[in-house]
PDB file of C-alpha atoms in Angstrom:
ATOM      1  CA  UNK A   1     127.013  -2.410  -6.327  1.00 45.00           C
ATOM      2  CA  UNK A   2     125.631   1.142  -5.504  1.00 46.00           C
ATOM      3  CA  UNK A   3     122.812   0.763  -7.712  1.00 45.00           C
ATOM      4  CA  UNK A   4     121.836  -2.528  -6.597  1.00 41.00           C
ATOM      5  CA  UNK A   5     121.860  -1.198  -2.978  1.00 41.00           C
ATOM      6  CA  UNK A   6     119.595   1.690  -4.203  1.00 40.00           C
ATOM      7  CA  UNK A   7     117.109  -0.836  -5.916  1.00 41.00           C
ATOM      8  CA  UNK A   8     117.023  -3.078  -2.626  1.00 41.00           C
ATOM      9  CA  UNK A   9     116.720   0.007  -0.406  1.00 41.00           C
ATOM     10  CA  UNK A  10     113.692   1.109  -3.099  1.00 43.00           C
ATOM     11  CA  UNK A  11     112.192  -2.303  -2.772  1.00 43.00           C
ATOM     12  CA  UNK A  12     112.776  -2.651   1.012  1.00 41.00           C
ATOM     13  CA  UNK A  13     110.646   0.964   1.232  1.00 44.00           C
ATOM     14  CA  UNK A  14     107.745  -0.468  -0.642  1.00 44.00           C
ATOM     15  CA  UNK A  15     106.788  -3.373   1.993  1.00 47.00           C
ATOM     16  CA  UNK A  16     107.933  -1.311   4.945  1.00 45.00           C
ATOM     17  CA  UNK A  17     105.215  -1.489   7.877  1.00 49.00           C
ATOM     18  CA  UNK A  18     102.723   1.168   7.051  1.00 43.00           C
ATOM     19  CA  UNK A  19     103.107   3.510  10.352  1.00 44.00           C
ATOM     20  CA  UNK A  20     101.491   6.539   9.741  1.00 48.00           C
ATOM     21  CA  UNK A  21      98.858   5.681   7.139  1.00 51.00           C
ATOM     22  CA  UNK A  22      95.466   7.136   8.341  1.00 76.00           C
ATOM     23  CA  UNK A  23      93.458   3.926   9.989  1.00 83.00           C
ATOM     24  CA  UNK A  24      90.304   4.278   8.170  1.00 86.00           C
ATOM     25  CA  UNK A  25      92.012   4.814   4.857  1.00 89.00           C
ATOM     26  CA  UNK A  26      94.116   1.950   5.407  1.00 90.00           C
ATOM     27  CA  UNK A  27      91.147  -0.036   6.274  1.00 91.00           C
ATOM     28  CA  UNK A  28      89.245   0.932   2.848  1.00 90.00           C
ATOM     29  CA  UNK A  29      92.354   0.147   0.669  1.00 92.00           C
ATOM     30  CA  UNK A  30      92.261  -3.319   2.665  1.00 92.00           C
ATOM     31  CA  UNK A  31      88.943  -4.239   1.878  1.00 92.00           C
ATOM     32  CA  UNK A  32      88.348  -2.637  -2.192  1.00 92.00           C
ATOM     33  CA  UNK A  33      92.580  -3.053  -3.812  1.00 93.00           C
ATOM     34  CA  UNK A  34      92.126  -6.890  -3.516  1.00 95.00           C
ATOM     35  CA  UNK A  35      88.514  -7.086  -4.876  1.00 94.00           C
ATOM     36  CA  UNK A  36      89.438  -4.755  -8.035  1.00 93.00           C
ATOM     37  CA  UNK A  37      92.656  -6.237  -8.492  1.00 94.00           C
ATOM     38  CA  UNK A  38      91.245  -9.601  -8.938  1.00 95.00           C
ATOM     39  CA  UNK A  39      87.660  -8.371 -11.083  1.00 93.00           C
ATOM     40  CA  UNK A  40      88.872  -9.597 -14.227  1.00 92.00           C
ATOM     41  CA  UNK A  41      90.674 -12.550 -13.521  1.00 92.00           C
ATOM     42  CA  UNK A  42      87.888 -14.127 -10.870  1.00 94.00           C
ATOM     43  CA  UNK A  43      85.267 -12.883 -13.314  1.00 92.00           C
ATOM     44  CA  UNK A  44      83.869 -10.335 -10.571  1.00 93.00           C
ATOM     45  CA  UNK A  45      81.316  -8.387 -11.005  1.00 92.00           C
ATOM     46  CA  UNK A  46      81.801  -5.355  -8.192  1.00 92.00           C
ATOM     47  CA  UNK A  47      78.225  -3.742  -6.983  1.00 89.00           C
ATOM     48  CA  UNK A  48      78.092   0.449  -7.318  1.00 89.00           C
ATOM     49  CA  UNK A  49      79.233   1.431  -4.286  1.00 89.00           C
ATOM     50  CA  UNK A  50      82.459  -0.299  -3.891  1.00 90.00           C
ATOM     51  CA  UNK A  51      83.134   1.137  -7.405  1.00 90.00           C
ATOM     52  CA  UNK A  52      82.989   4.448  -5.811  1.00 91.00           C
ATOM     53  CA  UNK A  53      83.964   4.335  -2.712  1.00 90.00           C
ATOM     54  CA  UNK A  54      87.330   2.464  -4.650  1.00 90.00           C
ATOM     55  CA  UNK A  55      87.077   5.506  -6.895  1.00 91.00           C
ATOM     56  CA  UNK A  56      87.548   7.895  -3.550  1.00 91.00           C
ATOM     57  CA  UNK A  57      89.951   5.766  -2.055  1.00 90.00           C
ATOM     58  CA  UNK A  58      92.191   5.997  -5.165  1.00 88.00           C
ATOM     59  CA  UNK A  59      91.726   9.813  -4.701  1.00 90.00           C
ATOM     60  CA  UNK A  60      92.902   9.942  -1.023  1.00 90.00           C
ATOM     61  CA  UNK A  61      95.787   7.209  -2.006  1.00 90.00           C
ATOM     62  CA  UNK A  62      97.678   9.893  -4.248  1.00 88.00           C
ATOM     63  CA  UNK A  63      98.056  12.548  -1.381  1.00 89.00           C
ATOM     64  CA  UNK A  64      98.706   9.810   1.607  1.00 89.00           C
ATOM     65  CA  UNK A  65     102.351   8.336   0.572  1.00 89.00           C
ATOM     66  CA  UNK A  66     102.156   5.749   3.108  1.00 90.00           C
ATOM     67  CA  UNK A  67      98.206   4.362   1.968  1.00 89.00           C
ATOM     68  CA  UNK A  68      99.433   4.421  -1.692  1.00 90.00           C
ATOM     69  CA  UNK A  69     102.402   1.829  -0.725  1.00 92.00           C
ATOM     70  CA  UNK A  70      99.928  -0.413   1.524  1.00 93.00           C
ATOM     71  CA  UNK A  71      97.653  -0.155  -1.968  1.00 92.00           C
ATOM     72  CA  UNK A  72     100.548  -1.270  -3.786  1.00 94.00           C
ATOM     73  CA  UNK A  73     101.278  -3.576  -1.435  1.00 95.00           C
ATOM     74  CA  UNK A  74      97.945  -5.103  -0.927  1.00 95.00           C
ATOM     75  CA  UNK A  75      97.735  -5.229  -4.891  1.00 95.00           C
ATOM     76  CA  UNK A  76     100.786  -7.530  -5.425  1.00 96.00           C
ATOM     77  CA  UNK A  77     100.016  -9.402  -2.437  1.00 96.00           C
ATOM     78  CA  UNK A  78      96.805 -10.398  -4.220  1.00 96.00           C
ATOM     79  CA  UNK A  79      97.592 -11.014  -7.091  1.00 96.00           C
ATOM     80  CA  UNK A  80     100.772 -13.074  -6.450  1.00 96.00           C
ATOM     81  CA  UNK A  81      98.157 -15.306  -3.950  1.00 96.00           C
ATOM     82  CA  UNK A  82      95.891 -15.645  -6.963  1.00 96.00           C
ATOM     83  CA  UNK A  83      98.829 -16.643  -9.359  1.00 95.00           C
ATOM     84  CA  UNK A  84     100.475 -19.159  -6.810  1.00 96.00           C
ATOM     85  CA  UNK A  85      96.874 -21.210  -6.935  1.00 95.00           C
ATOM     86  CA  UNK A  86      96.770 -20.628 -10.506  1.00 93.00           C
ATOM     87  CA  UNK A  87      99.187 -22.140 -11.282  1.00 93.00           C
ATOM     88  CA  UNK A  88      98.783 -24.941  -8.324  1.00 92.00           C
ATOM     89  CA  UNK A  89      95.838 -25.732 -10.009  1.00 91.00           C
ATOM     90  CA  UNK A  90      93.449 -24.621  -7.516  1.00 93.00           C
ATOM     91  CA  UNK A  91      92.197 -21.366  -9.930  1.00 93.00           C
ATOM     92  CA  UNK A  92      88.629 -22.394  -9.478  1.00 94.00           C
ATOM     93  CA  UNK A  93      88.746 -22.978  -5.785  1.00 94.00           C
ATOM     94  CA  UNK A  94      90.673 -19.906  -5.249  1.00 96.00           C
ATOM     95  CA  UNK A  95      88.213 -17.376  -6.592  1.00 95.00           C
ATOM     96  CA  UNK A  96      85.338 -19.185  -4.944  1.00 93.00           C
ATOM     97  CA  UNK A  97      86.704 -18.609  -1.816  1.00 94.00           C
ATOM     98  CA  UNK A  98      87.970 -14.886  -2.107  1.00 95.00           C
ATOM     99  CA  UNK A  99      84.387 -13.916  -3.850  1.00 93.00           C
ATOM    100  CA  UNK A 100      82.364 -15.650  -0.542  1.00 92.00           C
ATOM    101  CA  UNK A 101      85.023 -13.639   1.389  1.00 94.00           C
ATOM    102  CA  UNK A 102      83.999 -10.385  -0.191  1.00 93.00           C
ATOM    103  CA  UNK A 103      79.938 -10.856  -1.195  1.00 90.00           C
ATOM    104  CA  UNK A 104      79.372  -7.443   0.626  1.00 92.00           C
ATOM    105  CA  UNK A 105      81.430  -6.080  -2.334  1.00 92.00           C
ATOM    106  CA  UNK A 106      81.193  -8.220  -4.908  1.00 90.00           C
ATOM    107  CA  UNK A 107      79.851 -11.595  -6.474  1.00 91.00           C
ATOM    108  CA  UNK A 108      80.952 -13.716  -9.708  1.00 91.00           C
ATOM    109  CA  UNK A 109      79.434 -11.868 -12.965  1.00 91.00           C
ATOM    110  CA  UNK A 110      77.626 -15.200 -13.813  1.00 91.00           C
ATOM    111  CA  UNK A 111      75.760 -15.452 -10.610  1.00 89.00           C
ATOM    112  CA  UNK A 112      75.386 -11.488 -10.732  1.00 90.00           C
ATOM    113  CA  UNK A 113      73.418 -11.920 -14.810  1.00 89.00           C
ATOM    114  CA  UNK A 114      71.667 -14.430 -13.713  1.00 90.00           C
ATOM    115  CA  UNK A 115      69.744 -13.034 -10.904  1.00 89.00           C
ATOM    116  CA  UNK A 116      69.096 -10.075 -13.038  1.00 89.00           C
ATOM    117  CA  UNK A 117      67.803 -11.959 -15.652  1.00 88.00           C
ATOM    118  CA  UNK A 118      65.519 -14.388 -13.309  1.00 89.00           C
ATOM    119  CA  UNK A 119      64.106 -10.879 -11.636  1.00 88.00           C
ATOM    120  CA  UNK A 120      62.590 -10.787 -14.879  1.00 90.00           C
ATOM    121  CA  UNK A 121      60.844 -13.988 -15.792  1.00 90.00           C
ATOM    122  CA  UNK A 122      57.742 -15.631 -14.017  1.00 91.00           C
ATOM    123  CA  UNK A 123      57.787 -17.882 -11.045  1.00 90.00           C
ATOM    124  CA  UNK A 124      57.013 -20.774 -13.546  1.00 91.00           C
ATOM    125  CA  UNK A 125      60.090 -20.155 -15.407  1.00 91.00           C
ATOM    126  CA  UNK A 126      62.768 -19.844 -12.659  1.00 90.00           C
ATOM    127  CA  UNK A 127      61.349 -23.145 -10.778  1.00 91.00           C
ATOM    128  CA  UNK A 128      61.470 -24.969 -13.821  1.00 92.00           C
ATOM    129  CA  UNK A 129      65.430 -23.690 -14.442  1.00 91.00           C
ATOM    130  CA  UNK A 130      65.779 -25.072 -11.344  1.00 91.00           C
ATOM    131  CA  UNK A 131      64.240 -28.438 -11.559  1.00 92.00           C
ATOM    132  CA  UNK A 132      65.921 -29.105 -15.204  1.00 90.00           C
ATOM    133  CA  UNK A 133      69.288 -27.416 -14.466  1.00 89.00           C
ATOM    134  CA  UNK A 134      69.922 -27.697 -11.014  1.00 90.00           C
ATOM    135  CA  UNK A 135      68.334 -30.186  -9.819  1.00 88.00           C
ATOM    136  CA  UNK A 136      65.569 -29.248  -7.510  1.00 86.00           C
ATOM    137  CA  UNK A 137      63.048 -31.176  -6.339  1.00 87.00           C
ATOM    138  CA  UNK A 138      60.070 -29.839  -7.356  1.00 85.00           C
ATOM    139  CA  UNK A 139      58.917 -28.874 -11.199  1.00 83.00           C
ATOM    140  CA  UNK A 140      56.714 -26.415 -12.637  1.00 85.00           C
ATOM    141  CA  UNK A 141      54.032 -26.526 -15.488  1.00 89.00           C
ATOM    142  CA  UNK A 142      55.247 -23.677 -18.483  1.00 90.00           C
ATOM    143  CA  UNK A 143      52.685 -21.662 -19.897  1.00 91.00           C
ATOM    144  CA  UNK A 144      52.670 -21.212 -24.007  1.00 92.00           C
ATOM    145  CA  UNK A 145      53.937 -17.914 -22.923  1.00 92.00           C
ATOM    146  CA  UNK A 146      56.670 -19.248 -20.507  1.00 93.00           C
ATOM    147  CA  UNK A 147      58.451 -21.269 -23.234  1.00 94.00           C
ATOM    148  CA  UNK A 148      60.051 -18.131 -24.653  1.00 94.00           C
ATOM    149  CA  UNK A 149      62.467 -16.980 -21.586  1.00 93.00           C
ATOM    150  CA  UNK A 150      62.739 -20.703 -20.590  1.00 93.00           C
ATOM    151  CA  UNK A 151      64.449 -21.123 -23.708  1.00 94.00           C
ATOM    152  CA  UNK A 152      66.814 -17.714 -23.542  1.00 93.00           C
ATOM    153  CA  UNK A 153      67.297 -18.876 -19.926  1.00 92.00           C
ATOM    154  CA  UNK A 154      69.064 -22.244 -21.151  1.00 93.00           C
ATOM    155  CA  UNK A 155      70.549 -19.921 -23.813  1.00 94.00           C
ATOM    156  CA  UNK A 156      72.121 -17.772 -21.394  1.00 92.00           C
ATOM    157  CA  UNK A 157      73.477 -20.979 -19.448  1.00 93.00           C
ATOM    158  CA  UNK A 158      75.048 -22.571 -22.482  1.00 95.00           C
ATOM    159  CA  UNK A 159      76.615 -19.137 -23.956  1.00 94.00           C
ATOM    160  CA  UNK A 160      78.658 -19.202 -20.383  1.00 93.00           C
ATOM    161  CA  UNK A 161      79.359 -22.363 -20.785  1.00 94.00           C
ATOM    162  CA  UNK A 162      81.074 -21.777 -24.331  1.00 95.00           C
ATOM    163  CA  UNK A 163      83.188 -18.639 -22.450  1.00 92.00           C
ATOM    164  CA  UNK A 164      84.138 -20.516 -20.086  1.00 92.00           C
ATOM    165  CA  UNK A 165      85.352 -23.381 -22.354  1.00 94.00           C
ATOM    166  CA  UNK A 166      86.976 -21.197 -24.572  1.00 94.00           C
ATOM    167  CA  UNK A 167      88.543 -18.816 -21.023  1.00 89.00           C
ATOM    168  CA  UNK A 168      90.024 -22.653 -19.738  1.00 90.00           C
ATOM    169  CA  UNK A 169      91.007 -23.634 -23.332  1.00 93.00           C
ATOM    170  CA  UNK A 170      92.984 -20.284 -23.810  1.00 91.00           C
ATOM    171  CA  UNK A 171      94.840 -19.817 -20.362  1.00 87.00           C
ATOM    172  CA  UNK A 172      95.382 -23.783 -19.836  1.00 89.00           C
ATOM    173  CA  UNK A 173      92.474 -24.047 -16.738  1.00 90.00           C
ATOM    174  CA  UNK A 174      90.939 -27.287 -15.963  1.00 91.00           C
ATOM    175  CA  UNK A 175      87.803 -26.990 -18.349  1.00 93.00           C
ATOM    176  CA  UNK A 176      85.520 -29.595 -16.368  1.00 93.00           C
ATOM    177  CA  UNK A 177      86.058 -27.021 -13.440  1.00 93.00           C
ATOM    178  CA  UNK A 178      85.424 -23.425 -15.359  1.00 92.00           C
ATOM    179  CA  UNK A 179      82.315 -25.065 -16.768  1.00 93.00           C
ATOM    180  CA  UNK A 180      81.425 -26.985 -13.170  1.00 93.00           C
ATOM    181  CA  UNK A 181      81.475 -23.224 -11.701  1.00 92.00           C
ATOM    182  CA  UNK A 182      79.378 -21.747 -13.919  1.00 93.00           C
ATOM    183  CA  UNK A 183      77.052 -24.021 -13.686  1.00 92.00           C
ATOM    184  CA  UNK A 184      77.614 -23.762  -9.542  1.00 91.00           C
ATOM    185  CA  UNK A 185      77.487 -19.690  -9.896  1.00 90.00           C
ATOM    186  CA  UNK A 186      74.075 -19.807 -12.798  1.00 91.00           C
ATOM    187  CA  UNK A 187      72.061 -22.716  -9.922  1.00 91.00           C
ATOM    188  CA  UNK A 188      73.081 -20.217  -6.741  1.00 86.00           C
ATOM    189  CA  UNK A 189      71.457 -17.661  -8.536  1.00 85.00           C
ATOM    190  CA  UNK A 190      68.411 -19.555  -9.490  1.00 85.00           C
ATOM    191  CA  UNK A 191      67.863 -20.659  -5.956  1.00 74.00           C
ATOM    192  CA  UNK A 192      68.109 -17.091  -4.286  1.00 61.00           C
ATOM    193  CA  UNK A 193      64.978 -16.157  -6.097  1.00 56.00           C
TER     194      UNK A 193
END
């Protein structure tokens, strides 16, 4: 009985009300534990700076007892949030939301690729991506020399396609909806340029 006392009193410490955990520490573990704790399994790709400043708030974490609780809290909060929709079904939906919550810190690694990749090719190129793939109204005319990253543009669209296939395939997701977002995360990226 004593030892089950001692794990509930253990437990009960963990989610105890952070009181004296400094404010704008608390604040940073707030806003970078959930994005990092969900990278992977939203496919997230986190910009620079949140990297480090989640770097330095890792650092202050291990001398603040109380912040390194609320990080531990804020950690399993998120994650059990993103498992309940999981496995509701509502994966897809989920991660949409919590990524347009977050942009200033992060955005989904296919949307994040993408623009990379269309900061690269000519005006010709991205407008005719986005009359073929995502539906825009207006075409453009490819150049002999345009045909090239055209091509490894499509490439690049059906290669994520294929992970995310294979992703839904291997952890039971809805596989119309994996490949849906991707497609959703490659045409936002085509449009912002």
């Amino acid at each position: 009985m004593k030892r089950c006392l001692v794990a509930f009193a253990i437990a009960a410490s963990l989610f105890a009300p952070v009181a004296h955990a400094d404010d704008a520490l608390e604040a940073k573990v707030r806003a970078y534990v959930p994005v990092v704790s969900l990278a992977k399994v939203c496919d997230i790709r986190i910009n620079d700076a949140t990297l480090g400043d989640h770097r330095a708030v890792l650092e202050a974490v291990k001398s603040d007892p109380n912040a390194d609780k609320l990080a531990f809290r804020v950690h399993y909060e998120t994650q059990t949030a993103y498992i309940k929709a999981r496995d509701g079904g509502k994966r897809v939906a989920f991660c949409k939301d919590f990524i347009a919550a977050n942009s200033q810190y992060a955005k989904a690694r296919v949307t994040a690729v993408v623009e990379d990749h269309m900061s690269h090719v000519s005006t010709n190129v991205q407008k005719a991506i986005a009359y073929n793939v995502c539906g825009a109204n207006t075409s453009a005319k490819l150049s002999k020399a345009d045909w090239k990253p055209y091509a490894l543009t499509k490439k690049m669209l059906e290669i994520e396609h294929k992970l995310a296939k294979e992703n839904a395939e291997t952890n039971g997701w809805n596989v119309t909806e994996e490949t849906t977002a991707v497609t959703e995360q490659f045409c936002a990226a085509v449009k912002t340029r």
